[in-house]
Amino acid sequence: MQRSWRASRLGVVGLACVCACLAGLLAAPLVAGASTPAFVLEADSYEPDNVPGSADAITLAETQSRTLYPRGDVDWVSFDAIEGTTYDLRTLSDGDDEVDTYMYLYDSDATTVIDRNDDSSGSLFSRIFWTADETKTVYLKVRHFDSQGTGMYALRVRETRLSIHGTVTDEDSTEPLAGASVAAYTWDGAEGAVEEWTYTDEDGGYEFWSLADGTYRLGFFSEGWEEAPYTPEFYNNKASIKDGDDIVVSGGVAPGSYDAALEIMEPSIQGTVVDDDWEDPIPGIAVTAYSWDDDLSAWYEAAWGWTDYYGEYTVYGLKDGKWKIGFQMLWPYYEDEFWMPEFYDDQATVDDAEWVETVDGQVTTGIDASLAPARPAITGTVTESGSGDPLADIGVVAYAYDDYADEWYWVRGVSTDADGSYELKLGSGEYKIGFEDWNPEDGYYQSEYYDDQLHLA
């Protein structure tokens, strides 16, 4: 779900403005470390804690700031659990959004693994929900996903309750839908903000834990990568979040089961996307159908699709109506190959695009695009603060913002050359640039973001 919405959100960014943004960056190469001193990551105050016997206790009232350093470091923590109590065990950002934690929950013998988790809710951080079967001391072990990785993170343990749950099924067969996405939103009357995101299990069930008291709306999505996708809907059988039913969480719980039965989408628009120079097919292009929302006075993303290896795409789920179709590359299918975004038919903006009409139950074909190659680049040099020496093998990463998921996501990364220089080729768009020490040897340089910022947001 997130990839499709990313495609459509970025596709509507003003293209002339986007090109200007990149041109400005080209004129002023980025330099990391010009005024922010680089420093070596140090072991945290809880060390040594690499074995269960030296584990520090954590209480429900605290959040511990920790580091995984040096390479290969692991952190052991203990806490006292009470029978019948459900706990929310998680790692969080502590100034380093890119540290990739892996967390284990061990029984009181510090040997038996009760549960484990790598990534949760679309982040690199770890999260485990667990209900204690008896009153006892249990252990957490946290390591970096990469055995040679380092970084900073926070660790927290809280009591929790099951807030919202339900089941997602296929409307026709009534079979459970495994792997469907379920999002819990808050709604301010104009737009929704994602508070939590989860996926259904093999039985179609989903759960949200530890939601704060308040009013929520639920969205259900199942893309069907191997087959036709399902029509997204919002509880209770509503087509948009603005029409969704409110679900009230009080005392940490919304009583009842909040279920959804999703309908398979029918194909609506099909076409082929090729290179303007060679007429070769272009795979991996996001194709988005836009419609105008009079209430919001804005274009919104009605449906989407992706081109396959042959440059062919299908957009599903549109009813009778007229739509504007956008074509946008978010990341290269082939390295160093980029194309300019455009709208049908060969227009630069969504406002100028031609309307494409669909009739319910029929497929509109021949909505093709021929994209011009585009290879803008952000260039610069990464140096060590103080000495000014060039830094080789520093990761330079472009991030773009996903309005729908309300988060920054990784677009593309390269490493600096021996002279500290880099060239980051991107499609047209607006980006933030991060500098990260991917291969620490004699120490760890603090990650930062252009221009001399420690945090991405």
CSV table of C-alpha atoms in Angstrom, one decimal:
chain,number,residue,atom,x,y,z
A,1,MET,CA,0.0,0.0,0.0
A,2,GLN,CA,2.7,2.5,0.9
A,3,ARG,CA,4.5,2.2,-2.4
A,4,SER,CA,1.4,3.0,-4.4
A,5,TRP,CA,0.6,6.1,-2.4
A,6,ARG,CA,4.1,7.3,-2.6
A,7,ALA,CA,3.9,7.1,-6.3
A,8,SER,CA,0.8,9.1,-6.5
A,9,ARG,CA,1.8,11.7,-4.0
A,10,LEU,CA,5.1,12.5,-5.7
A,11,GLY,CA,3.5,12.5,-9.1
A,12,VAL,CA,1.4,15.5,-8.2
A,13,VAL,CA,4.4,17.7,-7.1
A,14,GLY,CA,4.7,20.7,-9.4
A,15,LEU,CA,7.1,19.6,-12.0
A,16,ALA,CA,8.6,23.0,-12.9
A,17,CYS,CA,9.3,23.7,-9.2
A,18,VAL,CA,10.9,20.2,-8.8
A,19,CYS,CA,13.3,20.9,-11.6
A,20,ALA,CA,14.2,24.2,-10.1
A,21,CYS,CA,14.9,22.6,-6.7
A,22,LEU,CA,17.3,20.2,-8.3
A,23,ALA,CA,19.0,22.9,-10.3
A,24,GLY,CA,19.6,24.9,-7.2
A,25,LEU,CA,21.3,21.9,-5.6
A,26,LEU,CA,23.4,21.4,-8.7
A,27,ALA,CA,24.6,24.9,-8.5
A,28,ALA,CA,25.6,24.5,-4.9
A,29,PRO,CA,27.2,21.1,-4.2
A,30,LEU,CA,26.4,19.6,-0.8
A,31,VAL,CA,29.2,19.3,1.7
A,32,ALA,CA,28.7,17.3,4.9
A,33,GLY,CA,30.7,18.0,8.1
A,34,ALA,CA,31.5,21.6,7.4
A,35,SER,CA,30.6,22.9,10.8
A,36,THR,CA,29.2,20.0,12.8
A,37,PRO,CA,32.1,18.1,14.5
A,38,ALA,CA,32.2,14.4,13.7
A,39,PHE,CA,32.6,12.3,16.8
A,40,VAL,CA,33.2,8.6,17.6
A,41,LEU,CA,30.2,6.7,18.9
A,42,GLU,CA,30.9,5.5,22.4
A,43,ALA,CA,29.7,2.6,24.6
A,44,ASP,CA,26.7,3.5,26.7
A,45,SER,CA,26.6,3.8,30.5
A,46,TYR,CA,24.9,0.4,30.8
A,47,GLU,CA,28.0,-1.5,29.6
A,48,PRO,CA,29.1,-4.1,30.1
A,49,ASP,CA,25.8,-5.9,29.4
A,50,ASN,CA,26.7,-8.4,26.7
A,51,VAL,CA,25.6,-11.5,28.7
A,52,PRO,CA,22.5,-12.2,30.7
A,53,GLY,CA,24.4,-12.2,34.0
A,54,SER,CA,25.3,-8.5,33.5
A,55,ALA,CA,21.9,-7.4,32.3
A,56,ASP,CA,20.6,-4.2,33.7
A,57,ALA,CA,16.9,-4.0,34.9
A,58,ILE,CA,14.5,-1.7,33.1
A,59,THR,CA,11.3,-0.4,34.8
A,60,LEU,CA,8.0,0.6,33.2
A,61,ALA,CA,8.6,4.2,34.0
A,62,GLU,CA,11.8,4.7,32.1
A,63,THR,CA,13.2,4.9,28.6
A,64,GLN,CA,16.8,3.9,28.3
A,65,SER,CA,19.1,5.6,25.8
A,66,ARG,CA,21.5,3.0,24.4
A,67,THR,CA,24.2,2.4,21.8
A,68,LEU,CA,25.2,-0.7,19.8
A,69,TYR,CA,29.0,-0.1,19.8
A,70,PRO,CA,31.5,-1.4,19.1
A,71,ARG,CA,30.7,-3.6,16.1
A,72,GLY,CA,29.1,-6.9,17.3
A,73,ASP,CA,27.8,-5.4,20.5
A,74,VAL,CA,24.6,-6.8,22.0
A,75,ASP,CA,22.6,-5.4,24.9
A,76,TRP,CA,20.9,-7.6,27.6
A,77,VAL,CA,18.1,-6.2,29.8
A,78,SER,CA,15.9,-7.8,32.4
A,79,PHE,CA,12.4,-6.8,33.7
A,80,ASP,CA,9.9,-8.3,36.1
A,81,ALA,CA,6.7,-9.4,34.5
A,82,ILE,CA,3.4,-10.0,36.2
A,83,GLU,CA,1.2,-12.9,35.3
A,84,GLY,CA,-1.7,-12.0,32.9
A,85,THR,CA,-0.2,-8.6,32.0
A,86,THR,CA,0.4,-7.7,28.4
A,87,TYR,CA,3.6,-5.8,27.6
A,88,ASP,CA,4.7,-3.6,24.7
A,89,LEU,CA,8.4,-4.1,24.3
A,90,ARG,CA,10.0,-1.8,21.7
A,91,THR,CA,13.1,0.0,20.4
A,92,LEU,CA,12.8,3.6,19.2
A,93,SER,CA,14.7,6.3,17.6
A,94,ASP,CA,17.2,8.1,19.8
A,95,GLY,CA,18.6,10.5,17.2
A,96,ASP,CA,19.5,7.8,14.7
A,97,ASP,CA,16.5,6.9,12.6
A,98,GLU,CA,18.6,4.4,10.4
A,99,VAL,CA,19.8,2.0,13.1
A,100,ASP,CA,18.3,-1.4,12.3
A,101,THR,CA,17.6,-3.3,15.6
A,102,TYR,CA,16.8,-6.9,16.1
A,103,MET,CA,15.2,-7.8,19.5
A,104,TYR,CA,14.7,-11.1,21.3
A,105,LEU,CA,12.5,-11.9,24.3
A,106,TYR,CA,13.9,-14.7,26.5
A,107,ASP,CA,12.3,-16.7,29.3
A,108,SER,CA,13.6,-16.6,32.9
A,109,ASP,CA,16.4,-19.1,32.0
A,110,ALA,CA,17.8,-16.5,29.5
A,111,THR,CA,18.0,-19.4,27.0
A,112,THR,CA,14.5,-20.1,25.7
A,113,VAL,CA,13.4,-17.6,23.1
A,114,ILE,CA,9.8,-16.6,23.6
A,115,ASP,CA,9.6,-14.2,20.7
A,116,ARG,CA,11.7,-12.1,18.4
A,117,ASN,CA,11.2,-9.2,16.0
A,118,ASP,CA,13.3,-7.3,13.4
A,119,ASP,CA,11.2,-4.5,11.9
A,120,SER,CA,7.8,-3.2,12.9
A,121,SER,CA,5.2,-0.8,11.5
A,122,GLY,CA,7.3,0.0,8.4
A,123,SER,CA,10.3,1.1,10.5
A,124,LEU,CA,13.7,-0.4,11.2
A,125,PHE,CA,13.0,-0.6,14.9
A,126,SER,CA,11.7,-3.7,16.8
A,127,ARG,CA,8.5,-4.3,18.7
A,128,ILE,CA,7.1,-7.3,20.6
A,129,PHE,CA,3.7,-7.7,22.3
A,130,TRP,CA,3.7,-10.4,25.0
A,131,THR,CA,1.4,-11.5,27.7
A,132,ALA,CA,3.1,-13.0,30.8
A,133,ASP,CA,2.0,-16.6,31.6
A,134,GLU,CA,3.3,-16.3,35.1
A,135,THR,CA,5.1,-13.8,37.4
A,136,LYS,CA,8.8,-14.0,36.6
A,137,THR,CA,11.9,-12.2,35.5
A,138,VAL,CA,12.4,-12.2,31.7
A,139,TYR,CA,15.2,-10.9,29.4
A,140,LEU,CA,15.5,-8.8,26.3
A,141,LYS,CA,18.5,-9.0,24.0
A,142,VAL,CA,19.0,-6.2,21.3
A,143,ARG,CA,21.5,-6.4,18.5
A,144,HIS,CA,22.1,-4.7,15.2
A,145,PHE,CA,20.6,-6.6,12.2
A,146,ASP,CA,24.0,-6.2,10.6
A,147,SER,CA,26.5,-8.1,12.7
A,148,GLN,CA,29.0,-5.2,12.0
A,149,GLY,CA,26.4,-2.4,12.4
A,150,THR,CA,26.5,0.3,15.1
A,151,GLY,CA,24.2,3.0,16.2
A,152,MET,CA,22.0,4.7,18.8
A,153,TYR,CA,18.5,3.6,19.9
A,154,ALA,CA,16.1,3.9,22.9
A,155,LEU,CA,14.5,0.9,24.7
A,156,ARG,CA,11.1,1.0,26.4
A,157,VAL,CA,8.9,-1.5,28.2
A,158,ARG,CA,5.2,-0.6,28.9
A,159,GLU,CA,2.1,-2.4,30.1
A,160,THR,CA,-0.5,-2.4,27.3
A,161,ARG,CA,-4.0,-3.5,26.3
A,162,LEU,CA,-5.6,-4.8,23.1
A,163,SER,CA,-7.2,-1.6,21.7
A,164,ILE,CA,-8.8,-2.5,18.4
A,165,HIS,CA,-9.0,-5.9,16.6
A,166,GLY,CA,-10.9,-7.5,13.7
A,167,THR,CA,-10.8,-9.8,10.7
A,168,VAL,CA,-10.3,-9.0,6.9
A,169,THR,CA,-11.9,-11.4,4.4
A,170,ASP,CA,-12.5,-11.7,0.6
A,171,GLU,CA,-16.1,-10.4,0.0
A,172,ASP,CA,-17.0,-13.1,-2.5
A,173,SER,CA,-15.3,-16.2,-1.1
A,174,THR,CA,-15.4,-15.1,2.6
A,175,GLU,CA,-11.8,-16.5,2.8
A,176,PRO,CA,-9.4,-14.7,5.2
A,177,LEU,CA,-7.0,-12.2,3.6
A,178,ALA,CA,-3.5,-12.7,4.9
A,179,GLY,CA,-1.0,-9.8,4.6
A,180,ALA,CA,-3.6,-7.1,4.2
A,181,SER,CA,-2.7,-3.7,5.5
A,182,VAL,CA,-4.8,-2.1,8.2
A,183,ALA,CA,-4.2,1.5,9.3
A,184,ALA,CA,-5.5,3.4,12.3
A,185,TYR,CA,-6.0,7.1,11.7
A,186,THR,CA,-7.0,10.1,13.6
A,187,TRP,CA,-9.2,12.5,11.6
A,188,ASP,CA,-9.3,16.2,12.0
A,189,GLY,CA,-12.2,16.9,9.7
A,190,ALA,CA,-10.0,17.6,6.7
A,191,GLU,CA,-7.4,14.8,6.6
A,192,GLY,CA,-6.3,11.7,8.3
A,193,ALA,CA,-3.0,11.0,10.1
A,194,VAL,CA,-1.7,7.4,10.4
A,195,GLU,CA,-1.2,6.6,14.1
A,196,GLU,CA,-0.5,2.9,13.7
A,197,TRP,CA,-0.1,0.4,10.9
A,198,THR,CA,-0.3,-3.4,11.0
A,199,TYR,CA,-0.9,-6.4,8.8
A,200,THR,CA,-3.3,-9.3,9.0
A,201,ASP,CA,-2.1,-12.8,10.0
A,202,GLU,CA,-2.8,-16.0,8.1
A,203,ASP,CA,-6.3,-16.1,9.5
A,204,GLY,CA,-7.0,-12.5,8.3
A,205,GLY,CA,-6.9,-11.2,11.9
A,206,TYR,CA,-5.3,-7.9,13.0
A,207,GLU,CA,-4.7,-6.2,16.3
A,208,PHE,CA,-3.8,-2.7,17.5
A,209,TRP,CA,-2.2,-2.5,20.9
A,210,SER,CA,-1.5,0.5,23.2
A,211,LEU,CA,-3.6,3.0,21.3
A,212,ALA,CA,-4.1,6.2,23.3
A,213,ASP,CA,-7.7,7.1,24.3
A,214,GLY,CA,-9.4,8.9,21.4
A,215,THR,CA,-11.3,8.6,18.2
A,216,TYR,CA,-10.0,6.6,15.2
A,217,ARG,CA,-10.9,5.5,11.7
A,218,LEU,CA,-9.7,2.4,10.1
A,219,GLY,CA,-8.5,1.8,6.5
A,220,PHE,CA,-8.1,-1.6,4.9
A,221,PHE,CA,-5.8,-2.3,1.9
A,222,SER,CA,-4.7,-5.4,0.0
A,223,GLU,CA,-2.6,-4.8,-3.1
A,224,GLY,CA,-2.6,-8.3,-4.5
A,225,TRP,CA,0.9,-8.2,-6.0
A,226,GLU,CA,0.4,-11.6,-7.7
A,227,GLU,CA,-3.2,-11.1,-8.6
A,228,ALA,CA,-5.7,-8.3,-9.0
A,229,PRO,CA,-5.7,-5.9,-6.0
A,230,TYR,CA,-8.7,-5.3,-3.7
A,231,THR,CA,-10.6,-2.1,-3.5
A,232,PRO,CA,-9.5,-0.2,-0.4
A,233,GLU,CA,-12.2,0.7,2.1
A,234,PHE,CA,-12.6,2.3,5.4
A,235,TYR,CA,-14.7,1.1,8.3
A,236,ASN,CA,-17.6,0.6,8.0
A,237,ASN,CA,-17.7,-0.3,4.3
A,238,LYS,CA,-16.9,3.3,3.3
A,239,ALA,CA,-15.0,4.4,0.2
A,240,SER,CA,-13.1,7.2,1.8
A,241,ILE,CA,-11.7,8.1,5.1
A,242,LYS,CA,-13.8,11.2,5.3
A,243,ASP,CA,-16.9,9.0,5.3
A,244,GLY,CA,-15.5,6.4,7.6
A,245,ASP,CA,-17.1,5.5,10.9
A,246,ASP,CA,-15.5,6.7,14.2
A,247,ILE,CA,-14.2,4.1,16.6
A,248,VAL,CA,-13.8,5.3,20.2
A,249,VAL,CA,-11.0,4.0,22.3
A,250,SER,CA,-11.7,4.5,26.0
A,251,GLY,CA,-9.7,3.1,28.8
A,252,GLY,CA,-7.3,1.7,26.2
A,253,VAL,CA,-10.0,-0.4,24.5
A,254,ALA,CA,-12.7,-0.2,21.8
A,255,PRO,CA,-15.1,-3.0,22.5
A,256,GLY,CA,-16.2,-5.3,19.7
A,257,SER,CA,-14.6,-6.6,16.5
A,258,TYR,CA,-14.0,-4.2,13.5
A,259,ASP,CA,-14.1,-6.4,10.4
A,260,ALA,CA,-13.9,-5.7,6.7
A,261,ALA,CA,-14.8,-7.7,3.5
A,262,LEU,CA,-12.8,-6.4,0.5
A,263,GLU,CA,-13.9,-6.6,-3.1
A,264,ILE,CA,-11.5,-7.6,-5.9
A,265,MET,CA,-10.9,-4.7,-8.3
A,266,GLU,CA,-11.7,-4.9,-11.9
A,267,PRO,CA,-9.2,-3.6,-14.5
A,268,SER,CA,-10.0,0.0,-15.7
A,269,ILE,CA,-7.1,1.5,-17.7
A,270,GLN,CA,-4.3,-0.2,-19.5
A,271,GLY,CA,-1.3,1.1,-21.5
A,272,THR,CA,2.4,0.9,-22.2
A,273,VAL,CA,5.3,3.2,-21.1
A,274,VAL,CA,8.4,3.4,-23.3
A,275,ASP,CA,11.6,5.4,-23.6
A,276,ASP,CA,11.2,8.5,-25.8
A,277,ASP,CA,14.6,8.0,-27.5
A,278,TRP,CA,14.7,4.3,-28.2
A,279,GLU,CA,11.0,3.3,-27.6
A,280,ASP,CA,12.2,0.5,-25.3
A,281,PRO,CA,9.7,-0.5,-22.5
A,282,ILE,CA,10.3,1.1,-19.1
A,283,PRO,CA,9.6,-1.1,-16.1
A,284,GLY,CA,8.9,0.2,-12.6
A,285,ILE,CA,7.0,3.3,-13.5
A,286,ALA,CA,4.2,4.4,-11.1
A,287,VAL,CA,1.0,5.1,-13.0
A,288,THR,CA,-1.6,7.1,-11.0
A,289,ALA,CA,-5.2,8.1,-11.8
A,290,TYR,CA,-6.2,11.5,-10.3
A,291,SER,CA,-9.6,13.1,-9.8
A,292,TRP,CA,-10.6,16.5,-8.5
A,293,ASP,CA,-12.0,16.8,-5.0
A,294,ASP,CA,-14.3,19.8,-4.8
A,295,ASP,CA,-14.5,19.7,-1.0
A,296,LEU,CA,-10.7,19.9,-0.6
A,297,SER,CA,-10.1,21.9,-3.8
A,298,ALA,CA,-7.3,19.5,-4.7
A,299,TRP,CA,-6.4,16.6,-6.9
A,300,TYR,CA,-6.5,13.2,-5.1
A,301,GLU,CA,-5.2,9.8,-6.0
A,302,ALA,CA,-8.0,7.5,-7.0
A,303,ALA,CA,-6.1,4.5,-8.2
A,304,TRP,CA,-2.7,3.4,-9.3
A,305,GLY,CA,-0.6,0.7,-11.0
A,306,TRP,CA,3.0,-0.2,-12.0
A,307,THR,CA,4.6,-1.0,-15.3
A,308,ASP,CA,6.0,-4.5,-15.6
A,309,TYR,CA,9.2,-5.7,-17.4
A,310,TYR,CA,7.5,-5.1,-20.7
A,311,GLY,CA,6.4,-1.5,-19.8
A,312,GLU,CA,2.8,-2.6,-19.6
A,313,TYR,CA,0.5,-1.5,-16.7
A,314,THR,CA,-3.1,-1.9,-15.5
A,315,VAL,CA,-4.9,0.6,-13.2
A,316,TYR,CA,-7.7,-1.2,-11.3
A,317,GLY,CA,-10.9,-0.2,-9.6
A,318,LEU,CA,-12.2,2.9,-11.3
A,319,LYS,CA,-15.9,3.4,-11.9
A,320,ASP,CA,-17.7,5.6,-14.4
A,321,GLY,CA,-15.8,8.9,-14.7
A,322,LYS,CA,-13.0,11.0,-16.0
A,323,TRP,CA,-9.4,10.9,-14.8
A,324,LYS,CA,-6.0,12.5,-15.2
A,325,ILE,CA,-3.2,9.9,-15.6
A,326,GLY,CA,0.4,10.6,-14.3
A,327,PHE,CA,3.6,8.6,-15.0
A,328,GLN,CA,6.4,8.9,-12.4
A,329,MET,CA,9.6,6.9,-11.7
A,330,LEU,CA,10.3,6.7,-8.0
A,331,TRP,CA,13.4,4.6,-8.0
A,332,PRO,CA,15.4,3.1,-10.9
A,333,TYR,CA,14.6,-0.4,-12.2
A,334,TYR,CA,17.9,-0.3,-13.9
A,335,GLU,CA,20.9,1.5,-12.2
A,336,ASP,CA,21.5,5.1,-13.5
A,337,GLU,CA,18.4,5.1,-15.7
A,338,PHE,CA,15.9,7.8,-15.0
A,339,TRP,CA,13.0,9.4,-16.9
A,340,MET,CA,11.1,12.7,-16.6
A,341,PRO,CA,7.6,12.4,-15.1
A,342,GLU,CA,4.6,13.5,-17.2
A,343,PHE,CA,0.9,13.3,-17.5
A,344,TYR,CA,-1.3,12.0,-20.3
A,345,ASP,CA,-1.1,13.0,-23.1
A,346,ASP,CA,2.5,14.3,-23.0
A,347,GLN,CA,1.8,17.1,-20.5
A,348,ALA,CA,3.9,18.5,-17.8
A,349,THR,CA,1.3,19.1,-15.1
A,350,VAL,CA,-1.9,17.4,-13.9
A,351,ASP,CA,-3.9,20.5,-14.7
A,352,ASP,CA,-2.9,20.4,-18.3
A,353,ALA,CA,-3.4,16.7,-18.7
A,354,GLU,CA,-6.1,15.3,-21.0
A,355,TRP,CA,-9.0,13.6,-19.4
A,356,VAL,CA,-9.3,9.8,-19.7
A,357,GLU,CA,-12.8,8.4,-19.5
A,358,THR,CA,-13.8,5.0,-18.0
A,359,VAL,CA,-17.0,3.1,-18.0
A,360,ASP,CA,-17.7,0.7,-15.2
A,361,GLY,CA,-17.1,-2.9,-16.3
A,362,GLN,CA,-15.0,-1.9,-19.3
A,363,VAL,CA,-11.3,-1.5,-19.9
A,364,THR,CA,-10.0,1.7,-21.4
A,365,THR,CA,-6.8,0.8,-23.4
A,366,GLY,CA,-4.1,2.6,-25.3
A,367,ILE,CA,-3.3,5.1,-22.6
A,368,ASP,CA,0.4,5.1,-23.4
A,369,ALA,CA,3.3,7.3,-22.5
A,370,SER,CA,6.7,8.0,-24.0
A,371,LEU,CA,9.0,9.4,-21.3
A,372,ALA,CA,12.1,11.6,-21.9
A,373,PRO,CA,15.3,10.5,-20.2
A,374,ALA,CA,16.2,12.6,-17.3
A,375,ARG,CA,19.4,12.3,-15.3
A,376,PRO,CA,19.7,15.3,-12.9
A,377,ALA,CA,22.2,14.7,-10.2
A,378,ILE,CA,23.0,16.1,-6.7
A,379,THR,CA,26.8,16.4,-6.3
A,380,GLY,CA,29.1,17.3,-3.4
A,381,THR,CA,32.0,16.3,-1.2
A,382,VAL,CA,32.0,14.9,2.3
A,383,THR,CA,34.9,15.9,4.5
A,384,GLU,CA,35.9,15.4,8.1
A,385,SER,CA,35.0,18.4,10.3
A,386,GLY,CA,38.1,20.1,11.7
A,387,SER,CA,40.8,18.5,9.4
A,388,GLY,CA,38.9,19.0,6.2
A,389,ASP,CA,40.2,15.7,4.9
A,390,PRO,CA,37.9,13.9,2.4
A,391,LEU,CA,36.0,10.9,3.6
A,392,ALA,CA,35.7,7.9,1.4
A,393,ASP,CA,32.9,5.2,1.6
A,394,ILE,CA,30.4,7.6,3.4
A,395,GLY,CA,26.8,6.7,2.4
A,396,VAL,CA,24.9,9.6,0.8
A,397,VAL,CA,21.2,8.9,0.8
A,398,ALA,CA,18.2,10.8,-0.8
A,399,TYR,CA,14.9,10.7,1.2
A,400,ALA,CA,11.5,11.7,-0.1
A,401,TYR,CA,8.4,12.5,2.0
A,402,ASP,CA,5.3,10.2,1.9
A,403,ASP,CA,2.3,12.4,2.8
A,404,TYR,CA,0.0,9.5,3.1
A,405,ALA,CA,2.1,7.5,5.5
A,406,ASP,CA,3.4,10.7,7.1
A,407,GLU,CA,7.0,9.6,7.0
A,408,TRP,CA,10.3,10.1,5.1
A,409,TYR,CA,11.5,7.1,3.1
A,410,TRP,CA,14.8,6.0,1.5
A,411,VAL,CA,14.9,6.6,-2.3
A,412,ARG,CA,18.5,6.0,-3.3
A,413,GLY,CA,22.0,5.9,-1.9
A,414,VAL,CA,25.6,6.0,-3.1
A,415,SER,CA,29.0,5.9,-1.5
A,416,THR,CA,31.6,8.7,-1.7
A,417,ASP,CA,34.7,8.1,-3.8
A,418,ALA,CA,38.3,8.2,-2.4
A,419,ASP,CA,38.3,12.0,-2.8
A,420,GLY,CA,35.1,12.3,-0.8
A,421,SER,CA,33.0,13.3,-3.8
A,422,TYR,CA,29.7,11.8,-4.8
A,423,GLU,CA,27.1,12.0,-7.6
A,424,LEU,CA,23.6,11.0,-6.6
A,425,LYS,CA,21.4,10.6,-9.7
A,426,LEU,CA,17.7,11.0,-9.1
A,427,GLY,CA,14.4,11.5,-10.8
A,428,SER,CA,12.8,14.9,-10.6
A,429,GLY,CA,11.5,15.6,-7.1
A,430,GLU,CA,12.2,17.2,-3.8
A,431,TYR,CA,14.6,15.4,-1.4
A,432,LYS,CA,16.5,15.6,1.8
A,433,ILE,CA,20.0,14.3,1.8
A,434,GLY,CA,21.6,12.2,4.6
A,435,PHE,CA,25.3,11.4,5.2
A,436,GLU,CA,25.9,8.1,7.0
A,437,ASP,CA,29.1,6.1,8.0
A,438,TRP,CA,28.3,2.8,6.3
A,439,ASN,CA,31.7,1.2,6.9
A,440,PRO,CA,33.2,2.3,10.2
A,441,GLU,CA,36.7,1.1,10.8
A,442,ASP,CA,38.7,3.3,13.1
A,443,GLY,CA,35.6,4.9,14.6
A,444,TYR,CA,32.0,6.0,13.9
A,445,TYR,CA,31.2,9.4,12.3
A,446,GLN,CA,27.9,10.9,13.4
A,447,SER,CA,25.2,10.8,10.8
A,448,GLU,CA,23.9,14.1,9.7
A,449,TYR,CA,21.5,15.7,7.1
A,450,TYR,CA,22.0,18.6,4.8
A,451,ASP,CA,22.7,21.3,6.0
A,452,ASP,CA,24.4,20.4,9.3
A,453,GLN,CA,21.2,18.9,10.8
A,454,LEU,CA,21.2,15.8,13.1
A,455,HIS,CA,17.6,14.8,12.4
A,456,LEU,CA,15.8,14.1,9.2
A,457,ALA,CA,12.5,15.7,10.0
